[in-house]
Short mmCIF file of C-alpha atoms in Angstrom, two decimals:
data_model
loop_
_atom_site.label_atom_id
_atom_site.label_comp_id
_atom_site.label_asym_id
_atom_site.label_seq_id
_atom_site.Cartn_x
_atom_site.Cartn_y
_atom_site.Cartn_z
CA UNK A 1 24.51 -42.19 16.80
CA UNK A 2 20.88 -40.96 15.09
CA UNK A 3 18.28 -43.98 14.69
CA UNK A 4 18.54 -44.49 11.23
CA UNK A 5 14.66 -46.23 10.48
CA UNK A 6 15.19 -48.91 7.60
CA UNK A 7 14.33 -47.66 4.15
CA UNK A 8 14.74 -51.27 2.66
CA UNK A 9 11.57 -51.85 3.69
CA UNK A 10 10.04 -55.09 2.23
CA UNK A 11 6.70 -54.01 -0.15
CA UNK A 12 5.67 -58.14 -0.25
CA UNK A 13 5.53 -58.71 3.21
CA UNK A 14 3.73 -55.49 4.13
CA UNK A 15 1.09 -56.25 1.15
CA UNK A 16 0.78 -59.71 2.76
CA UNK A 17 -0.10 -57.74 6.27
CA UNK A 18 -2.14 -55.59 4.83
CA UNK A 19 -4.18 -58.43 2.98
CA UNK A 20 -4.00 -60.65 6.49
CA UNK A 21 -5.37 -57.18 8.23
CA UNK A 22 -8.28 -57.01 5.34
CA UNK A 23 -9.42 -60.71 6.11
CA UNK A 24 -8.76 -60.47 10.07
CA UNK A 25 -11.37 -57.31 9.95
CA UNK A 26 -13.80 -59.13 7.86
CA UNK A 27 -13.67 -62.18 9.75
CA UNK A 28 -14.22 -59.81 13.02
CA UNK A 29 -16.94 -57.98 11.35
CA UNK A 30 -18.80 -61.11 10.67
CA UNK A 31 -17.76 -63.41 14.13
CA UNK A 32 -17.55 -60.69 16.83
CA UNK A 33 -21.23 -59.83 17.17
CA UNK A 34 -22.36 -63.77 17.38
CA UNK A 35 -20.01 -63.92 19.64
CA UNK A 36 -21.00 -60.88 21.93
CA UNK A 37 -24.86 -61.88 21.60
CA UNK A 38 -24.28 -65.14 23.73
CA UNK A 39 -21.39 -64.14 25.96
CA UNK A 40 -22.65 -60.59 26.73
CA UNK A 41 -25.49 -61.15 29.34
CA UNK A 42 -23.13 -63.31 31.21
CA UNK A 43 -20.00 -61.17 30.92
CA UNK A 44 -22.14 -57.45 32.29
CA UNK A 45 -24.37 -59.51 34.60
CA UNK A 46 -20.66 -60.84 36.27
CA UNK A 47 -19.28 -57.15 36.02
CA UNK A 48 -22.40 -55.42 37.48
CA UNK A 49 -22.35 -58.40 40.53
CA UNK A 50 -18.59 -57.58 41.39
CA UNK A 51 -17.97 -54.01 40.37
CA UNK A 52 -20.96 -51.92 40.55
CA UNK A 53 -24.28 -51.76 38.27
CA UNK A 54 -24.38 -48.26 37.78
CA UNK A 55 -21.22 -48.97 35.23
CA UNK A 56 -23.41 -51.58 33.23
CA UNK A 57 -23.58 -49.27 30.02
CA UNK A 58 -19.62 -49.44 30.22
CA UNK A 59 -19.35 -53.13 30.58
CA UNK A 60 -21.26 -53.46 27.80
CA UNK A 61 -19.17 -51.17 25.44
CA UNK A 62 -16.26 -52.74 26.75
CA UNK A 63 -16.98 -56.22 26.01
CA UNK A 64 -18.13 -55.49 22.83
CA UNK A 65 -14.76 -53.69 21.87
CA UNK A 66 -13.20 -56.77 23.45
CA UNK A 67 -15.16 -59.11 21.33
CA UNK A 68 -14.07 -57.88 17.90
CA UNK A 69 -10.12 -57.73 19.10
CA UNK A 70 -10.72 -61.55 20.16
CA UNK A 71 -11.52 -62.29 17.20
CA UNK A 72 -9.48 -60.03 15.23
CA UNK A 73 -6.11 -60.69 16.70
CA UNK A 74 -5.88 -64.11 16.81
CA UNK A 75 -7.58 -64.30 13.07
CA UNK A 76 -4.78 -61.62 11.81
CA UNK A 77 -1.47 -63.92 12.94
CA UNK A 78 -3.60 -67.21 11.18
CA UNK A 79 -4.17 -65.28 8.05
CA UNK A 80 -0.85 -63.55 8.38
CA UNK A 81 1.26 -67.39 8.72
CA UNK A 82 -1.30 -68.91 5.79
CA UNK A 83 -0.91 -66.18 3.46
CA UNK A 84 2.90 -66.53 4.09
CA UNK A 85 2.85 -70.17 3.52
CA UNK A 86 0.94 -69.92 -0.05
CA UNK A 87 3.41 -67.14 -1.15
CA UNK A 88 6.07 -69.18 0.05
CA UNK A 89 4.16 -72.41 -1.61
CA UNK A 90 3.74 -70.89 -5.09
CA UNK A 91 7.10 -69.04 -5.17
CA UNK A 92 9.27 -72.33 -4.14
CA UNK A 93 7.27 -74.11 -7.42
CA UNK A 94 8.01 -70.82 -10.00
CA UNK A 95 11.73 -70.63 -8.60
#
């Protein structure tokens, strides 16, 4: 039997994704390099110590790509369950 992908697909709660995506990247944009600027010189310092300085450059890249997804992720599932819960909210008082 052929995988048959879902066609019912459900346009609010993609819209709500897409909107939790916006504000995850914003909130990324705006937390991630605070973030780096105190944790970096500890984080490539560690790195260079235990796995070899000439990578240093690396490390550095790497935490900074790091940075942003800890911020991102974790702020995309928050924004994701609060936007659901207002939806929810305002629908339950309409219906």
């Amino acid at each position: 039997m052929a995988y048959q992908p879902n066609q019912n697909k459900n346009f609010a709660n993609s819209s709500i994704m897409g909107f939790a995506n916006l504000l995850a990247f914003l909130a990324a944009l705006f937390g991630a390099p605070p973030l780096y600027g105190v944790t970096a010189p500890y984080v490539v310092q560690m790195l260079s110590r235990h796995y070899g300085a000439q990578f240093a450059d690396f490390y550095d890249l790497l935490w900074m790509v790091l940075t942003f997804l800890l911020i991102f992720i974790p702020a995309r599932a928050i924004f994701y369950f609060a936007l659901t819960a207002l939806v929810s909210g305002v629908l339950y008082r309409i219906i």
